[in-house]
Amino acid sequence: MARTHTPEETKAAMHGVVEEMYDRMMKGDAPTMTLPVRTKKNIGFDSKLGVYKYGKKQSIRDAKSLGSAKQLLRALHVIEFIEEMIDAGKSSTLREMYYISEGWGYGHFSSQNESNNLAEDLEIVTKCLREDFKLRPEEDGSRMIGDITVNERNRRGEWMRINARDDVGDSGYGVPYNVEAEKIQLLEHDVDFIMAIETGGMFDRLVENGFDENHRCALLHLKGQPARSTRRILKRMNEEWNIPVVVFLDGDPWSFRIYASIAYGAIKTAHISEYLATPSAEYLGITADDIVSYDLPSDDLSSKDVEALKAELTDPRFNDGWWQDQINMMLDLGQKAEQQSLAKYGLDFVTDTYLPEKLAEMGH
Amino acid sequence: MGIAEKLASTQKQIAISEFFEKNKHFLGFDTDTRALITAVKEAVDNALDACEEARILPTIMIKISKHDIKRDIIMLKVRDNGPGIPMKALENVFGKLLYGSRFHVIRQSRGQQGIGITGVVMYGQLTTGKPSRVISKIATEETAVQVDIGIDTQKNKALKTKQERITWCDDAGELIEHGVQVVTKMKAKYQRGKQSVYQYLRMTSIVNPHAEIFFTDPDGESIHFPRVTEKLPRVVDAIKPHPSGIHLGQLQRMLKSSDERKLTSFLRHNFSGVSQRAAKELIAAAELEESNKPKLIKPDDAQALLESMNGKRNGTRGKPVKLLPPPTNCLSPIEEMLIKKGLSKTIDSRFIATLTRPPVVSQGNPYQVEVGLIFGGGMPADKPVEILRFANRVPLMYQQGGCLLTKAIESVDWRQYGLEQAGGKGVPKGPAAILIHLASTYVQFTSEAKEALADNEEVFGEVRKAALEMGRGLRRHLEKRKKMAKTKEKFELINDILPAIAEKSASLLGKPVPSLGGAITKIMNAVICQETTQWNKETKHTDVSILLYNYTARPRSYTILVSWPESLAEMVANERGGRKEASGLWAWKLETLEPGGRAEVTYSLAGLDKGDWIETEVFYRGAGDVIGASVLDEKILADIRLQEDGGGENSEVDADDESIGKNENPIEVISESNSPSVSQSNDSVSAESVPAPSENPNSPDSPTLTSDADDISQAVMNKTTDLFKQQKLFDGGGA
């Protein structure tokens, strides 16, 4: 199971990468870096962990072309940089690392994406986490409201006790980029389930209507495709407190993928799926069914939407009967709908009628 | 009077000039814009021909100015530095149609009919009522003649007025030694763009690299086309007609005017390609007697003789009488080197290939095809390729689509050579220009306008062959560039990135830096060829150096071949020796190159001018790819060798012919001594029909290949070799 590593473990793992290159050159061959293939074709379901992980396919990056040789050199620079950070007790954002690379001569990054991708490559090869590398992303974590109490260690190293209902304003508690045990401790709660919500508008609606109090739940705003820290905190709460998670999103192919990344793991982070995924998370809506039964205002599927739905039919993460039905239904319907379209029936419809009905169906 | 007589009495002879007056389109004066171009063309042609005959390097000045804007009257002034025309001859040259020394002589010439300048005078007179003013000075006289010349179209005679002797000076006040100037006012329109006087002069200067042209347009803008060589075109000799192309009327005239006593001597002395044996056979085939007197030959017999001469009657062997081909020293091709210079002076480019095919014969007329392909540089990539057509060094500007030369170019699939071409047919698109020059004693045009060549299967085939050759050269050049570009990346990889990876990985692990020899060979895995061709100021030679580097893990052995201008230069300072592989192709077998090893071939070329030879094409024989050289196509080499041996038909070795040299009058030597092999009769030609047309990526005066940004500099190559040498090579690695 993926976990954080000690500095020594991290360094040793990174050295493994260096050794592959070094040993090959000693043998009189061109240096290489071997890592798993990171596409849909190399994703497999790990039944033990209940999540999707990378399969056995490997790809070998070698020095035969100028572009890939430069990637190898960059990897070495990044490894050196991370070692320096670990030794100095500092951390850096990916963006900062991109700028620092300007001073790496031939090993500099030519784009931010390149730098992000290399960090991920290293995570996968070393089986370490970005956190072990002391690298932080730009993305924010999400907001949370509900009767949940955590202990957060602030920048001065002091622990702060925070309740996500009483100690916060209407925008809730902001989830930090690092939600590991060294940073966040889950203290106590008084909720029956956690609802993860896609749009800010819907989150605010539920907050304004006091849904968390009336229905004894915590509300988590995903902010679209959720950040790793968001998925991680969901998983921790689900696992450590044994609280069910329901997911309330827009009804379109992209939202289906958001659900999949929460429940099963994202293709890009498949190497640490068991670390970020909440396999027991349930999909509440908006479903293709809902569009029909609630007669929701809807939009036509664009050609890109149709393509995405068709791709999902062959995505291993949607390979169960219920999902296949839903996807096909949406294709037949030719329509998609936003979660906020429930407002057709009034601002309170979602909290007074829709959600209670759906939750009852799901047994909450 | 009967009807017939009545009608007969009303008929009178029409003066030729009057006929032409009514049919201006024959002469090229059908539109206002065309008229101006034709006028310039005639004057310039005359100047070039006269200068060449007198062996003077031509300097021609053309000035076009607006004379009367309302009535579209333009004044055209053309001045040349030719030998001049004697006073007595002026009225015939400028005032009489169909006058000239070229009609009875068979040799390559610009103005085949010589109607030329008189047509201009006449057109000027027709449209403005004014005569043309001519000044002519010959070197042996102190003063020049100035006269106004018009034409009496009824009598086909000149009308001279205001004739006087003047002291002729140029704009700087210097006395003019010899030359001719014509000033004509005519109704005409000056147009810019594709079919314009400017384009005509530009094309003329390309195919007459020895000519200097100054042009001032109606807006006062001056353009100077400098000469790029001091060499005048070869003196062209006249040749006698060849039996296979003779017509009945011609034959009868020749018979009637002949003083020969025997038919055999008549045939041998008045035609080219007729040996004693052939003469006898021709006469026998016509069922005549050798002793027949030519003057007394009857029309029917002349017809029979014609048939045997045209190959329509069989000789004693049961086949048409075999004749020698006509000599080809009557042709004056431009020559590859000069075409290159001419093209590069007007067009900026990266690559030029030219080819002069050996002369051949079609229907009794010798002809020769020259092709040039120029590519890259500033030419637009999304426009159709510019096609520059020439016949006997005269530009053809109109009717491109209907011209044989264009059709031959269109029939090639240029897509395989690096140009775009919809469906593989038609004019290709790309940053290129194609030049085609047909030199012949008798050029067939599609119409009187002399703008497009008529269909001719043999000529078509020759142009096509030459075009294919060009295409192959272009493809080799483009492939070489692509390979070099890829290789350049690899050099960067090896010189910069790989050592950095080695050092950093070693420092992170705290271990010694690994040696890179094995990695280099695995990554590079190539043999690189670096060619430098440079002008040496001190020795006045062109120094060539070919370096070969073996960046593979195995020893390699190669034979290196280079293209060189054998006919124009001498190879000196060639320490390795080597051997001649074919005309213009020299070979050296190199010693085995160890991994990491290098070899160098150096030599110099004497007898060239600076800028004549800028790039040497390198070929190789051996296992494994060489980047920077092309693998030798053995099939093409075999073709070249075949051509060098003179080809099948042309080399006739016949016992009877031994007698040729002995019985001749000295005069006869001209045509006979050149017959043995067509390809050798014109020296400057055979050597250049080699598989490797040389390239000219830069204009003649700019530095050599190594300074080009895309190429790998010597320094980089050396750095890599040093790097290579410093490493200890791994013995066990496979290639």
CSV table of C-alpha atoms in Angstrom, one decimal, chain B residues 234 328 333 335-336 355-359 368-370 564-568 580 582-585 639-647 677-692:
chain,number,residue,atom,x,y,z
B,234,ARG,CA,31.9,28.5,-79.1
B,328,THR,CA,27.4,18.5,-84.1
B,333,PRO,CA,25.2,24.8,-76.0
B,335,GLU,CA,27.3,24.6,-70.9
B,336,GLU,CA,26.5,23.5,-67.4
B,355,LEU,CA,23.0,19.0,-67.2
B,356,THR,CA,24.0,19.3,-70.8
B,357,ARG,CA,23.0,16.2,-72.7
B,358,PRO,CA,25.2,15.0,-75.5
B,359,PRO,CA,24.1,16.2,-79.0
B,368,GLN,CA,21.2,19.3,-77.9
B,369,VAL,CA,19.1,19.6,-74.7
B,370,GLU,CA,20.3,21.5,-71.6
B,564,TRP,CA,34.5,16.6,-60.5
B,565,PRO,CA,34.5,18.8,-63.7
B,566,GLU,CA,36.9,16.6,-65.7
B,567,SER,CA,36.5,18.5,-68.9
B,568,LEU,CA,37.3,21.8,-67.4
B,580,LYS,CA,39.0,7.2,-62.8
B,582,ALA,CA,33.9,7.2,-65.2
B,583,SER,CA,33.9,10.5,-66.9
B,584,GLY,CA,33.8,13.1,-64.2
B,585,LEU,CA,33.8,10.5,-61.4
B,639,ASP,CA,24.5,3.8,-68.1
B,640,ILE,CA,27.1,6.6,-68.1
B,641,ARG,CA,29.8,4.2,-69.1
B,642,LEU,CA,27.7,3.0,-71.9
B,643,GLN,CA,27.2,6.5,-73.1
B,644,GLU,CA,30.9,7.2,-72.9
B,645,ASP,CA,31.7,4.4,-75.3
B,646,GLY,CA,29.8,6.4,-77.9
B,647,GLY,CA,26.6,4.4,-77.8
B,677,SER,CA,31.4,9.3,-82.2
B,678,VAL,CA,28.7,11.9,-81.6
B,679,SER,CA,29.5,12.3,-78.0
B,680,GLN,CA,33.0,13.2,-78.4
B,681,SER,CA,32.6,15.7,-81.2
B,682,ASN,CA,31.6,18.4,-78.7
B,683,ASP,CA,34.2,18.2,-76.0
B,684,SER,CA,32.6,20.4,-73.4
B,685,VAL,CA,29.6,18.2,-73.4
B,686,SER,CA,30.4,14.6,-72.8
B,687,ALA,CA,32.1,15.0,-69.5
B,688,GLU,CA,29.2,16.7,-68.0
B,689,SER,CA,26.6,14.1,-68.7
B,690,VAL,CA,27.7,12.3,-65.6
B,691,PRO,CA,25.2,11.0,-63.0
B,692,ALA,CA,26.1,13.6,-60.4
